Structures are given as structure tokens and as C-alpha cells.
């Protein structure tokens, strides 16, 4: 099986110092994650897992039709997004984007209604699973074509610079300068597309506030990525352009938050691009239409569910008391139930 990577925080700090030029004193601020922040992140992970499970059930019941791609196993990524991104940051996802929308603050009931093709959805039922858009949170949807979202995200990052140049930025609540960024999600398979090179070039040349968040689950749809990629170390793809990068174990919530915070703060404070590669596992097939038995996928999925589930791994650490975990899990469960009820009750478009 594709093994986990175990990147201890001290190891990650050394990489961050080398790639980003951070000092020990600067990195010290990321050494600890508070219990409150961990509880919030755990609740986000539970929300995402339970939401996707409800989507799978609704799909089998015929309430959701068409293409649908679930994010089970990759929940530390939306946890980081909810922890660090603001409503005004611009987000470009790919076709597996339900959880990214939730983490960005898009109302769960509107996401679910969109999947149900109902009028109460984010796009009034016209977009579906791969095209969730929300103006209020600047969530610019999922994109069906592999890597298609990359140049659009670069354009969005450039628009932030143009807003600043033209004096069109909104004042922050604390009176500080505009430090918005754009984040674009892509897989390690899609990162082999030539668009990434073009985006890295323009992002470096124009110093765009762009975070390229690479979700590395080892699969390019149903192909083992190493079978088609000479080099899957996407976090190093920017070296030719002077764009720094980092890689982290996506099954370790605390390390994702620590490393992700450092990288995102860099993009904000310097208004320049960076890459964050999160090594993770997709516990489901590519989509409900995927039989999951080709090329060892079924055995791999069984192993990953037992050994690489980020929720089970975090719960086993004992960092938070059982009553806190149970309370946060119950809150997420109620949100999902309400979302499904809203979607069922919403009228057709």
C-alpha cells in the first residue's frame, strides 16, 4: 500500500526554514495549536465526513443524480481552510469541492440543495455537485475539467493586486491593510498539467498572492499517479520560478494546521505565491460510479480506512476529552440533518 508520510513538526520546520527563509523565532508561533482551535477543526472534519456520507446515501436513494465526487479521508484540508481563510479570500476548487465550500462558509443547506438540483441551492439547482458557487464567500466553484481552475485562480489573485492599485479594496475590520489571497485546489495528478507551469511563472513574475494547495491522494482519477508522473513532489515544482513549497502528512491534523498556518501567513504577509502539498488518502472511489475493484483499489481502500482515517487518528491521540469530541460530533450531525431536510423541502428550479 502507498505508505503514510510521517513528517514531524521539527522536520517540517526545517523544511520551512530552508524553503521560505523563516527564522526559528518566527516559526515558534506555530508550535502549539490551542484546544479550542483543535475542537473547531475536529467539528469541521466531522461536518465534512457526515455531509459526504449523507450525499452518498442520498445518491443511492436517487435524490442526487449525475456526477458526484466525495472527499472522505481528506478532511484535514477543509479543517485548515476553515481555520485560516476569511470570507473575503477567493477560493477556486476542483470537482471534489463539497467540503471546500463548507469550510469556506457556504451554508450547508444551500450546498446540499444544489446537489439535489433544487431552487434553494447555491446556483438554484443549475450547477450540481461539480459547480457550487457562492458570491458571499467568494467561493468560485468546482471545475469539471482537470486543472482548468488554475489560470482562473491566477487571474483572481491578479484582481486583488488591481483592487489595491485602484484603491478599490475594502477596509478590514481591524483597520489593517488588504491581505486577501486566492487559494486554488488541485490534485497531484492534475498538477502534471501544463497549466501549473504557466501559473507558477505568472505568479512568480507578478508576485501574486496565490496559494496552490495540492491534494496528494496518490490517484489521478483511477490511475496510480506514479504510473503517469515522473515526479509527484509538487511542492518542489516552483523551485525553478522561486516559488517556495512545503509538504505535510494530511492524516495528522495538528501538523496540517501548523504547517498550513505558516505557509498561508507567508502568502498573506508577502503577497507572493506558495505551494502546500498535503499527502492524504481518498477513502472512496473516484465517484459512486467507480466500482473500486480495478488495480487493487478495493484492498487499498480497506487498508486506508483502517490505518489512514484522519478522524480515527486524531480521536486516538486523546488530545481532547471524549465529551468534547461527542459534543462536536453531535453538532455536526444536526447541521447535516438540517441540510438534508432543507434540500428535500426546497422546490424544484
Short mmCIF file of C-alpha atoms in Angstrom, two decimals:
data_model
loop_
_atom_site.label_atom_id
_atom_site.label_comp_id
_atom_site.label_asym_id
_atom_site.label_seq_id
_atom_site.Cartn_x
_atom_site.Cartn_y
_atom_site.Cartn_z
CA UNK A 1 0.00 0.00 0.00
CA UNK A 2 1.04 3.58 -0.50
CA UNK A 3 2.54 4.39 2.91
CA UNK A 4 1.79 7.43 5.02
CA UNK A 5 4.46 10.05 5.32
CA UNK A 6 5.34 10.90 8.91
CA UNK A 7 6.61 14.46 8.89
CA UNK A 8 7.26 15.53 12.47
CA UNK A 9 6.76 19.23 13.14
CA UNK A 10 10.50 19.69 13.77
CA UNK A 11 11.18 18.20 10.34
CA UNK A 12 8.60 20.47 8.75
CA UNK A 13 10.11 23.49 10.49
CA UNK A 14 13.49 22.68 8.98
CA UNK A 15 11.92 22.49 5.51
CA UNK A 16 10.08 25.75 6.06
CA UNK A 17 13.28 27.48 7.16
CA UNK A 18 15.05 26.28 4.05
CA UNK A 19 12.30 26.96 1.50
CA UNK A 20 10.73 30.11 2.95
CA UNK A 21 13.62 31.64 4.84
CA UNK A 22 11.74 31.59 8.15
CA UNK A 23 13.68 32.07 11.37
CA UNK A 24 13.34 29.90 14.48
CA UNK A 25 11.70 32.78 16.29
CA UNK A 26 9.15 33.22 13.51
CA UNK A 27 8.26 29.52 13.43
CA UNK A 28 7.90 29.34 17.21
CA UNK A 29 4.48 30.98 16.96
CA UNK A 30 3.18 27.85 15.21
CA UNK A 31 4.50 25.34 17.76
CA UNK A 32 1.16 24.90 19.53
CA UNK A 33 -2.47 24.67 18.48
CA UNK A 34 -4.97 25.55 21.20
CA UNK A 35 -7.58 23.05 22.37
CA UNK A 36 -10.34 25.39 21.19
CA UNK A 37 -8.83 25.53 17.69
CA UNK A 38 -8.44 21.75 17.62
CA UNK A 39 -12.05 21.31 18.71
CA UNK A 40 -13.22 23.67 15.97
CA UNK A 41 -11.10 21.82 13.42
CA UNK A 42 -12.46 18.46 14.59
CA UNK A 43 -16.01 19.74 14.23
CA UNK A 44 -15.24 20.87 10.68
CA UNK A 45 -13.85 17.42 9.90
CA UNK A 46 -16.94 15.76 11.35
CA UNK A 47 -19.21 18.10 9.39
CA UNK A 48 -17.39 17.24 6.17
CA UNK A 49 -17.39 13.48 6.80
CA UNK A 50 -21.05 13.33 7.78
CA UNK A 51 -22.07 15.63 4.94
CA UNK A 52 -20.35 13.41 2.40
CA UNK A 53 -21.87 10.28 3.94
CA UNK A 54 -25.30 11.90 3.63
CA UNK A 55 -24.51 12.72 0.00
CA UNK A 56 -23.62 9.08 -0.69
CA UNK A 57 -26.87 7.88 0.89
CA UNK A 58 -28.93 10.48 -0.98
CA UNK A 59 -27.24 9.49 -4.24
CA UNK A 60 -28.16 5.85 -3.74
CA UNK A 61 -31.74 6.91 -2.95
CA UNK A 62 -31.94 8.84 -6.22
CA UNK A 63 -32.13 12.32 -4.66
CA UNK A 64 -28.76 13.29 -6.18
CA UNK A 65 -28.06 12.48 -9.82
CA UNK A 66 -25.25 12.97 -12.27
CA UNK A 67 -21.60 13.19 -11.34
CA UNK A 68 -20.60 13.36 -7.69
CA UNK A 69 -17.19 13.09 -6.06
CA UNK A 70 -16.75 12.58 -2.31
CA UNK A 71 -13.93 13.79 -0.07
CA UNK A 72 -13.87 11.15 2.69
CA UNK A 73 -10.39 10.78 4.16
CA UNK A 74 -9.14 14.24 3.22
CA UNK A 75 -10.89 16.24 5.97
CA UNK A 76 -7.81 17.91 7.43
CA UNK A 77 -7.71 20.12 4.32
CA UNK A 78 -11.12 21.76 4.83
CA UNK A 79 -10.23 21.98 8.53
CA UNK A 80 -7.23 24.12 7.57
CA UNK A 81 -9.34 26.24 5.22
CA UNK A 82 -11.91 26.93 7.94
CA UNK A 83 -9.11 27.74 10.37
CA UNK A 84 -7.22 30.18 8.17
CA UNK A 85 -9.22 31.61 5.28
CA UNK A 86 -11.59 34.54 5.54
CA UNK A 87 -14.85 35.27 3.80
CA UNK A 88 -13.08 37.74 1.50
CA UNK A 89 -10.37 35.34 0.35
CA UNK A 90 -11.06 33.97 -3.13
CA UNK A 91 -11.36 30.19 -3.45
CA UNK A 92 -11.12 28.04 -6.58
CA UNK A 93 -11.75 24.35 -6.08
CA UNK A 94 -11.90 21.34 -8.40
CA UNK A 95 -14.66 18.80 -9.00
CA UNK A 96 -14.40 17.29 -5.48
CA UNK A 97 -15.45 20.52 -3.77
CA UNK A 98 -18.37 20.00 -1.36
CA UNK A 99 -16.17 20.14 1.74
CA UNK A 100 -14.18 23.11 0.46
CA UNK A 101 -17.43 25.03 0.10
CA UNK A 102 -18.50 24.08 3.63
CA UNK A 103 -15.12 25.12 5.06
CA UNK A 104 -15.35 28.43 3.21
CA UNK A 105 -18.57 29.27 4.99
CA UNK A 106 -21.08 28.39 2.28
CA UNK A 107 -24.29 27.40 4.13
CA UNK A 108 -24.52 23.56 4.25
CA UNK A 109 -28.21 23.59 3.39
CA UNK A 110 -27.52 25.56 0.20
CA UNK A 111 -24.76 23.15 -0.81
CA UNK A 112 -27.00 20.13 -0.23
CA UNK A 113 -29.91 21.73 -2.09
CA UNK A 114 -27.61 22.39 -5.03
CA UNK A 115 -26.68 18.71 -5.10
CA UNK A 116 -30.37 17.86 -5.01
CA UNK A 117 -30.88 20.20 -8.02
CA UNK A 118 -33.28 22.32 -6.00
CA UNK A 119 -34.11 26.03 -6.16
CA UNK A 120 -32.66 26.60 -2.69
CA UNK A 121 -29.18 25.65 -3.87
CA UNK A 122 -26.24 27.99 -4.32
CA UNK A 123 -26.94 28.15 -8.06
CA UNK A 124 -30.68 27.44 -7.75
CA UNK A 125 -30.08 23.86 -8.82
CA UNK A 126 -28.37 24.58 -12.12
CA UNK A 127 -24.80 23.72 -11.11
CA UNK A 128 -24.91 20.46 -9.22
CA UNK A 129 -22.10 18.66 -7.44
CA UNK A 130 -19.20 19.97 -9.51
CA UNK A 131 -20.32 23.60 -9.75
CA UNK A 132 -21.06 25.06 -6.32
CA UNK A 133 -20.66 28.84 -6.48
CA UNK A 134 -21.29 31.36 -3.71
CA UNK A 135 -20.82 35.10 -4.12
CA UNK A 136 -20.92 35.99 -0.41
CA UNK A 137 -17.94 33.79 0.48
CA UNK A 138 -16.09 34.31 -2.81
CA UNK A 139 -16.25 30.58 -3.43
CA UNK A 140 -15.70 30.30 -7.16
CA UNK A 141 -16.94 26.81 -7.55
CA UNK A 142 -15.68 23.44 -8.58
CA UNK A 143 -14.32 23.00 -12.08
CA UNK A 144 -15.11 19.85 -14.04
CA UNK A 145 -12.06 19.78 -16.31
CA UNK A 146 -8.82 18.69 -14.68
CA UNK A 147 -6.55 21.68 -13.88
CA UNK A 148 -8.97 24.10 -15.56
CA UNK A 149 -9.26 26.13 -12.37
CA UNK A 150 -5.55 27.05 -12.16
CA UNK A 151 -5.36 30.00 -14.60
CA UNK A 152 -8.66 31.42 -13.36
CA UNK A 153 -7.26 31.45 -9.83
CA UNK A 154 -4.18 33.30 -11.07
CA UNK A 155 -6.49 35.88 -12.63
CA UNK A 156 -8.36 36.21 -9.34
CA UNK A 157 -5.08 36.76 -7.48
CA UNK A 158 -4.17 39.41 -10.03
CA UNK A 159 -7.55 41.09 -9.44
CA UNK A 160 -6.59 41.52 -5.78
CA UNK A 161 -3.48 43.44 -6.85
CA UNK A 162 -5.56 45.53 -9.26
CA UNK A 163 -8.04 46.34 -6.50
CA UNK A 164 -5.17 47.57 -4.35
CA UNK A 165 -3.71 49.59 -7.20
CA UNK A 166 -7.05 51.23 -7.96
CA UNK A 167 -7.95 51.81 -4.33
CA UNK A 168 -10.95 49.52 -4.52
CA UNK A 169 -10.13 47.34 -1.52
CA UNK A 170 -12.46 47.19 1.44
CA UNK A 171 -11.11 48.31 4.81
CA UNK A 172 -10.50 45.42 7.19
CA UNK A 173 -12.43 45.33 10.43
CA UNK A 174 -9.22 45.94 12.39
CA UNK A 175 -8.22 48.82 10.13
CA UNK A 176 -5.30 46.90 8.62
CA UNK A 177 -4.24 46.65 5.00
CA UNK A 178 -5.90 44.39 2.48
CA UNK A 179 -4.21 40.99 2.89
CA UNK A 180 -6.58 38.88 0.85
CA UNK A 181 -5.28 35.87 -1.03
CA UNK A 182 -6.53 33.38 -3.57
CA UNK A 183 -6.35 29.66 -2.94
CA UNK A 184 -6.64 27.09 -5.70
CA UNK A 185 -7.09 23.36 -5.03
CA UNK A 186 -5.66 20.75 -7.36
CA UNK A 187 -4.64 17.11 -7.24
CA UNK A 188 -1.13 15.79 -7.69
CA UNK A 189 -2.34 14.18 -10.92
CA UNK A 190 -3.82 17.39 -12.26
CA UNK A 191 -0.63 19.20 -11.26
CA UNK A 192 1.13 17.41 -14.11
CA UNK A 193 -0.93 19.56 -16.47
CA UNK A 194 0.92 22.32 -18.29
CA UNK A 195 -1.34 24.96 -16.77
CA UNK A 196 0.56 24.66 -13.48
CA UNK A 197 3.83 25.74 -15.10
CA UNK A 198 2.14 28.74 -16.69
CA UNK A 199 0.52 29.73 -13.41
CA UNK A 200 3.75 29.36 -11.45
CA UNK A 201 5.51 31.57 -13.98
CA UNK A 202 2.98 34.39 -13.86
CA UNK A 203 2.51 34.11 -10.08
CA UNK A 204 6.24 34.47 -9.53
CA UNK A 205 6.70 37.17 -12.15
CA UNK A 206 3.87 39.33 -10.82
CA UNK A 207 4.15 38.34 -7.14
CA UNK A 208 0.57 37.15 -6.93
CA UNK A 209 -0.97 36.32 -3.52
CA UNK A 210 -1.77 32.77 -4.62
CA UNK A 211 -1.73 29.58 -2.57
CA UNK A 212 -1.61 26.41 -4.65
CA UNK A 213 -2.99 23.68 -2.39
CA UNK A 214 -2.13 20.28 -3.83
CA UNK A 215 -4.27 17.40 -2.56
CA UNK A 216 -2.00 14.40 -2.99
CA UNK A 217 -4.04 11.20 -2.64
CA UNK A 218 -1.88 9.13 -4.98
CA UNK A 219 -4.58 8.79 -7.61
CA UNK A 220 -5.10 10.59 -10.89
CA UNK A 221 -8.78 9.62 -11.03
CA UNK A 222 -8.26 5.81 -11.12
CA UNK A 223 -4.64 5.76 -12.26
CA UNK A 224 -1.78 5.40 -9.82
CA UNK A 225 -0.16 8.79 -10.16
CA UNK A 226 3.41 7.41 -10.26
CA UNK A 227 2.41 5.49 -13.40
CA UNK A 228 1.93 8.75 -15.28
CA UNK A 229 4.02 11.28 -13.35
CA UNK A 230 7.80 11.33 -13.43
CA UNK A 231 7.82 13.42 -10.26
CA UNK A 232 4.93 13.72 -7.81
CA UNK A 233 6.72 16.12 -5.46
CA UNK A 234 4.50 19.03 -6.48
CA UNK A 235 5.66 21.17 -3.55
CA UNK A 236 9.02 21.46 -5.31
CA UNK A 237 7.56 22.37 -8.70
CA UNK A 238 8.00 26.06 -8.01
CA UNK A 239 11.75 25.95 -7.38
CA UNK A 240 12.52 26.89 -10.99
CA UNK A 241 10.41 30.02 -10.54
CA UNK A 242 11.43 30.87 -6.99
CA UNK A 243 8.07 29.80 -5.55
CA UNK A 244 8.54 28.09 -2.15
CA UNK A 245 6.66 24.98 -1.10
CA UNK A 246 6.03 22.59 1.76
CA UNK A 247 4.66 19.07 2.18
CA UNK A 248 2.77 17.69 5.17
CA UNK A 249 1.12 14.48 6.36
CA UNK A 250 -2.58 15.05 5.70
CA UNK A 251 -3.66 12.44 8.24
CA UNK A 252 -2.16 14.47 11.11
CA UNK A 253 -4.50 17.35 11.94
CA UNK A 254 -2.11 19.27 14.16
CA UNK A 255 0.75 19.19 11.68
CA UNK A 256 -1.56 20.28 8.85
CA UNK A 257 -2.67 23.26 10.92
CA UNK A 258 0.86 24.20 12.00
CA UNK A 259 2.43 23.90 8.57
CA UNK A 260 -0.59 25.35 6.79
CA UNK A 261 -0.70 28.38 9.06
CA UNK A 262 2.95 29.13 8.38
CA UNK A 263 2.54 28.85 4.60
CA UNK A 264 -0.70 30.84 4.45
CA UNK A 265 0.73 33.60 6.66
CA UNK A 266 3.64 33.81 4.23
CA UNK A 267 1.32 34.32 1.25
CA UNK A 268 -0.61 37.00 3.15
CA UNK A 269 2.33 38.89 4.59
CA UNK A 270 4.50 38.90 1.46
CA UNK A 271 1.71 38.94 -1.15
CA UNK A 272 3.53 36.23 -3.07
CA UNK A 273 2.79 32.65 -4.16
CA UNK A 274 3.48 29.37 -2.39
CA UNK A 275 2.63 25.66 -2.72
CA UNK A 276 1.32 23.42 0.05
CA UNK A 277 1.15 19.70 -0.77
CA UNK A 278 -0.97 17.60 1.58
CA UNK A 279 -0.27 13.86 1.42
CA UNK A 280 -3.58 12.14 2.04
CA UNK A 281 -5.90 9.28 1.11
CA UNK A 282 -9.27 9.16 -0.60
CA UNK A 283 -11.32 6.54 1.21
CA UNK A 284 -13.97 6.29 -1.52
CA UNK A 285 -13.70 5.60 -5.21
CA UNK A 286 -13.41 8.42 -7.71
CA UNK A 287 -17.21 8.66 -7.80
CA UNK A 288 -20.22 6.46 -6.90
CA UNK A 289 -19.98 5.08 -10.44
CA UNK A 290 -16.47 3.75 -9.71
CA UNK A 291 -16.59 0.00 -8.95
CA UNK A 292 -13.37 0.31 -6.88
CA UNK A 293 -12.08 -3.13 -7.82
CA UNK A 294 -9.68 -2.15 -10.59
CA UNK A 295 -5.94 -2.37 -9.94
CA UNK A 296 -6.10 -3.11 -6.23
CA UNK A 297 -8.26 -0.15 -5.32
CA UNK A 298 -10.60 -2.19 -3.11
CA UNK A 299 -7.75 -3.56 -0.99
CA UNK A 300 -6.16 -0.12 -0.80
CA UNK A 301 -9.42 1.43 0.38
CA UNK A 302 -9.84 -1.22 3.08
CA UNK A 303 -6.32 -0.57 4.34
CA UNK A 304 -6.71 3.21 4.29
CA UNK A 305 -9.98 3.14 6.21
CA UNK A 306 -8.29 1.11 8.94
CA UNK A 307 -4.89 2.81 9.03
CA UNK A 308 -5.18 6.28 7.49
CA UNK A 309 -8.51 7.76 8.56
CA UNK A 310 -7.67 11.25 9.90
CA UNK A 311 -10.69 11.30 12.22
CA UNK A 312 -9.79 7.98 13.84
CA UNK A 313 -6.14 9.03 14.10
CA UNK A 314 -6.99 12.30 15.84
CA UNK A 315 -9.50 10.68 18.19
CA UNK A 316 -6.94 8.04 19.18
CA UNK A 317 -4.43 10.70 20.24
CA UNK A 318 -6.58 11.63 23.24
CA UNK A 319 -5.80 15.32 22.80
CA UNK A 320 -9.40 16.34 23.53
CA UNK A 321 -11.74 14.84 26.15
CA UNK A 322 -14.38 12.38 24.98
CA UNK A 323 -17.22 14.69 25.98
CA UNK A 324 -15.83 17.46 23.76
CA UNK A 325 -15.48 15.08 20.82
CA UNK A 326 -19.00 13.76 21.32
CA UNK A 327 -20.46 17.25 21.60
CA UNK A 328 -18.76 18.48 18.42
CA UNK A 329 -19.74 15.34 16.53
CA UNK A 330 -23.37 15.78 17.58
CA UNK A 331 -23.37 19.42 16.46
CA UNK A 332 -22.08 18.43 13.04
CA UNK A 333 -24.67 15.66 12.80
CA UNK A 334 -27.52 18.08 13.43
CA UNK A 335 -26.24 20.51 10.80
CA UNK A 336 -26.18 17.72 8.22
CA UNK A 337 -29.66 16.50 9.14
CA UNK A 338 -30.99 20.04 8.79
CA UNK A 339 -29.24 20.42 5.43
CA UNK A 340 -30.83 17.26 4.05
CA UNK A 341 -34.24 18.31 5.34
CA UNK A 342 -33.86 21.73 3.71
CA UNK A 343 -32.83 20.17 0.40
CA UNK A 344 -35.79 17.78 0.40
CA UNK A 345 -38.23 20.60 1.19
CA UNK A 346 -36.79 23.05 -1.33
CA UNK A 347 -38.85 23.42 -4.52
CA UNK A 348 -37.50 22.34 -7.91
CA UNK A 349 -35.94 25.04 -10.10
#
